[in-house]
Coordinates of C-alpha atoms in Angstrom, one line a residue:
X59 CA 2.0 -4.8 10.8
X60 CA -1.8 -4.0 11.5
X61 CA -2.9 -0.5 12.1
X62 CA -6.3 0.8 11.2
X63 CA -6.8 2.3 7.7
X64 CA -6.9 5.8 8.9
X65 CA -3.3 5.5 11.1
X66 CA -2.1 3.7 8.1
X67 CA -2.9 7.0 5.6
X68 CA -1.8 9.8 7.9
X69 CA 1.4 7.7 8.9
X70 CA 2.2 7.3 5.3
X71 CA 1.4 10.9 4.4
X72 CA 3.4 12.1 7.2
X73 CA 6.2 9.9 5.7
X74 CA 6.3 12.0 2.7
X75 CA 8.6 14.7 2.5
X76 CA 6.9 17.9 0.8
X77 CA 10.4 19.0 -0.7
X78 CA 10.4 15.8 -2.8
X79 CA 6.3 16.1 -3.6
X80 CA 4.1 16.5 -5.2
X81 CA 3.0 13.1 -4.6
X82 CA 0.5 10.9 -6.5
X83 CA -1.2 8.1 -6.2
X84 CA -1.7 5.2 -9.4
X85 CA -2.5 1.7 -9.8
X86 CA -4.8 -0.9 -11.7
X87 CA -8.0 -1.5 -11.6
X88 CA -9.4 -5.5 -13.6
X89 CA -12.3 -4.7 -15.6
X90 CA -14.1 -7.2 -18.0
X91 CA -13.3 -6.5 -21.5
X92 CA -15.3 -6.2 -24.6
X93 CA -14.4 -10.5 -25.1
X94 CA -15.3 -11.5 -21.5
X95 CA -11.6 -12.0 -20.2
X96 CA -10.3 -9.8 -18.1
X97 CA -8.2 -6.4 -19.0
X98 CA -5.8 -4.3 -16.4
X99 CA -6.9 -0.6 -16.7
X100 CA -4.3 1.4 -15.2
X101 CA -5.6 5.1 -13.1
X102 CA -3.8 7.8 -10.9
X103 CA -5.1 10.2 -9.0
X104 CA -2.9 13.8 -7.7
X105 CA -2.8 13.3 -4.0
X106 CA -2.4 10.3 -2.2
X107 CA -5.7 10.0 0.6
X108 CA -5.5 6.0 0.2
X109 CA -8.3 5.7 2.3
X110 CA -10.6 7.9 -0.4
X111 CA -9.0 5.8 -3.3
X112 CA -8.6 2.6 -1.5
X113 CA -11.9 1.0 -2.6
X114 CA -13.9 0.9 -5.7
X115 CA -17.5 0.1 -6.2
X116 CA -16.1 -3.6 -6.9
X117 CA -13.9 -3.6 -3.7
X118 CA -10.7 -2.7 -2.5
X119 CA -7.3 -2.3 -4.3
X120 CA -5.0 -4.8 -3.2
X121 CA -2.0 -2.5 -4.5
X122 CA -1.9 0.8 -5.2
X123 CA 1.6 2.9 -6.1
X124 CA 2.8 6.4 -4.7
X125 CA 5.3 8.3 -7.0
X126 CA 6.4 11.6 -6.8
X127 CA 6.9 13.6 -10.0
X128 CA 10.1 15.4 -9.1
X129 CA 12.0 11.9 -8.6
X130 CA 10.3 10.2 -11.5
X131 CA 10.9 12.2 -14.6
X132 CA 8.7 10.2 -17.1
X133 CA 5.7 8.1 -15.4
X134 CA 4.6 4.8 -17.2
X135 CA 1.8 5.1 -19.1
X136 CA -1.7 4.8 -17.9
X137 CA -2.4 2.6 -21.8
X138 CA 0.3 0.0 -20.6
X139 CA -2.1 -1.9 -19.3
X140 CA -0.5 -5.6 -18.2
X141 CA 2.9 -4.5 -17.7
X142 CA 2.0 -1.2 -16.1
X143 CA 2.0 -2.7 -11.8
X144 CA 6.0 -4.1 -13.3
X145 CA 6.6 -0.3 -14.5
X146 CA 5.7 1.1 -11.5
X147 CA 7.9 -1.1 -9.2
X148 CA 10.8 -0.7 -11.8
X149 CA 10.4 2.8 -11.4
X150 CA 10.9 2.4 -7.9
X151 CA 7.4 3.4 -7.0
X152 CA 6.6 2.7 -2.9
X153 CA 3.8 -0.3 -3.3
X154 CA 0.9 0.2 -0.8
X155 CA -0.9 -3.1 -0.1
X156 CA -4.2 -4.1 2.1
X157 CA -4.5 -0.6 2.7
X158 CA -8.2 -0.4 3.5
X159 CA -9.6 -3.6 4.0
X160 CA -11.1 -4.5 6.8
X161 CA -8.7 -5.9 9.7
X162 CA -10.2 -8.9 10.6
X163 CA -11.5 -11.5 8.0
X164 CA -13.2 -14.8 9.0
X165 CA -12.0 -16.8 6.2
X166 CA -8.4 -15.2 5.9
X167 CA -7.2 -14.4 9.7
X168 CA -6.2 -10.4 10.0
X169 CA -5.3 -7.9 7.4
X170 CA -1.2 -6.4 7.3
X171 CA -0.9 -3.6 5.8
X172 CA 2.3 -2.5 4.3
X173 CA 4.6 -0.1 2.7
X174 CA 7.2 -1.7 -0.1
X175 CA 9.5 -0.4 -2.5
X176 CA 11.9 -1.9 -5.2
X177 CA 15.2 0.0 -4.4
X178 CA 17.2 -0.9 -7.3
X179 CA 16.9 -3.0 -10.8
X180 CA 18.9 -4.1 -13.7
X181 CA 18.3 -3.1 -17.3
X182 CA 18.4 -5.5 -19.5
X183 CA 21.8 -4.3 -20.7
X184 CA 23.0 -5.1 -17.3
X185 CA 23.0 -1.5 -15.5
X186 CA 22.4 -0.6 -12.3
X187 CA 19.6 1.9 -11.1
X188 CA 19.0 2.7 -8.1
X189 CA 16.2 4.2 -6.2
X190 CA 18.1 6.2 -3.4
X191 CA 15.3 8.8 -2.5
X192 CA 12.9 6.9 -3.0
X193 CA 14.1 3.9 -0.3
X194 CA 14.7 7.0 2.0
X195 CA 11.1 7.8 2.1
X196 CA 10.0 4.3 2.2
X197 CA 12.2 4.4 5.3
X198 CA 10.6 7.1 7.0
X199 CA 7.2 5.7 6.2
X200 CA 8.3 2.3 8.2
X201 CA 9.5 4.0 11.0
X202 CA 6.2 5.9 11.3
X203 CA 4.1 2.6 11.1
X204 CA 6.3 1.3 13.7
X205 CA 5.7 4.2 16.1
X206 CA 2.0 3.3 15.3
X207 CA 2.1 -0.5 16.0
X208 CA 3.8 -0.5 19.4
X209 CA 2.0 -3.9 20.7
X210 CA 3.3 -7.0 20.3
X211 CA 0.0 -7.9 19.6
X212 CA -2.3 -10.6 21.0
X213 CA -0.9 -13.7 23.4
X214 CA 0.3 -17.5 21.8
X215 CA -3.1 -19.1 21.0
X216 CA -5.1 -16.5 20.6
X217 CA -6.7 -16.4 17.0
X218 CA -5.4 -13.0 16.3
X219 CA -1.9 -14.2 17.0
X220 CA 0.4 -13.8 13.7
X221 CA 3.6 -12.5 14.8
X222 CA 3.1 -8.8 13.7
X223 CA 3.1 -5.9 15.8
X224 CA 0.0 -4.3 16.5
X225 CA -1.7 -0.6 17.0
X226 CA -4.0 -0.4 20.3
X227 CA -6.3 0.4 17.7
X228 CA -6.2 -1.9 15.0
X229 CA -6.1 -4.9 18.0
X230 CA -9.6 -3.1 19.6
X231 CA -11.0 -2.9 16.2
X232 CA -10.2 -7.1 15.1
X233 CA -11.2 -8.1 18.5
X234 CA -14.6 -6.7 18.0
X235 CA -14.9 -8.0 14.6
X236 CA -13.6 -11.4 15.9
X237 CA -16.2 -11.4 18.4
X238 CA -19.0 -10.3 16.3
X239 CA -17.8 -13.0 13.7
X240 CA -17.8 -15.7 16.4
X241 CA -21.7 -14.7 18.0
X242 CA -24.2 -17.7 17.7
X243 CA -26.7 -16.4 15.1

């Protein structure tokens, strides 16, 4: 769905019960390592204002991972480097994606921004776990951004037109950038 940055963050903090908090915020960050390639370096952060630690001086993080600490007795750890966005999701982290960039980009159409979670997962001796609260939450969290992007969104042939659900504000916002992007120069 496309909301702006700022209704995406205060609908997924609303989404977030306080009796199952506190709630953090992690990811992965690509830095070059000491060889040239590149090296996943993972980082979290104790609350979860996405739209403060959305970007970095190199851009903005594509995914980024709420957890709470009272659901998740042992977090993965930050030195697990490749495998650490696969521990998350395991864990049955919520994955935030697209959260802040911009809404409208000329070369890639407009921005969704979602909420996702891995619910349940198999061990590799064949059990079971499940991710109960932590699929309630995400639920609450979707219901929020669909309060929040109550348009259908832009008419059949117009270039905003994707089939997602829009926020008055998020469609006011990639209009204007749309029209600024289309401008003779």
């Amino acid at each position: 769905m496309h909301v702006t940055t700022e209704e995406f963050g205060a609908a997924v903090r609303a989404g977030l019960p306080d009796e199952l908090g506190p709630w953090h915020l992690t990811g992965v960050d690509p830095r070059a390592a000491p060889d040239g390639s590149r090296e996943s370096h993972a980082w979290a952060e104790d609350d979860v204002r996405i739209e403060h630690h959305g970007r970095t001086r190199s851009g903005h993080r594509a995914n980024m991972w709420i957890w709470s600490s009272t659901l998740t007795r042992s977090h993965p750890l930050l030195t697990d480097g490749a495998t650490y966005e696969k521990r998350c999701s395991y864990n049955g982290f919520l994955l935030v994606q697209s959260a802040t960039t911009t809404i409208w980009r000329p070369s890639a159409g407009p921005t969704a921004r979602d909420v996702c979670v891995v619910d349940a997962v198999y061990t590799t001796e064949g059990d079971l776990v499940t991710y109960p609260h932590y699929l309630s939450v995400w639920r609450r969290i979707s219901r929020r951004l669909r309060k929040v992007a109550d348009q259908p969104g832009p008419a059949i042939g117009h270039p905003l037109r994707d089939g997602y659900r829009w926020s008055a504000a998020a469609l006011a916002e990639a209009e204007a950038m749309l029209d600024r992007s289309t401008r003779p120069t």
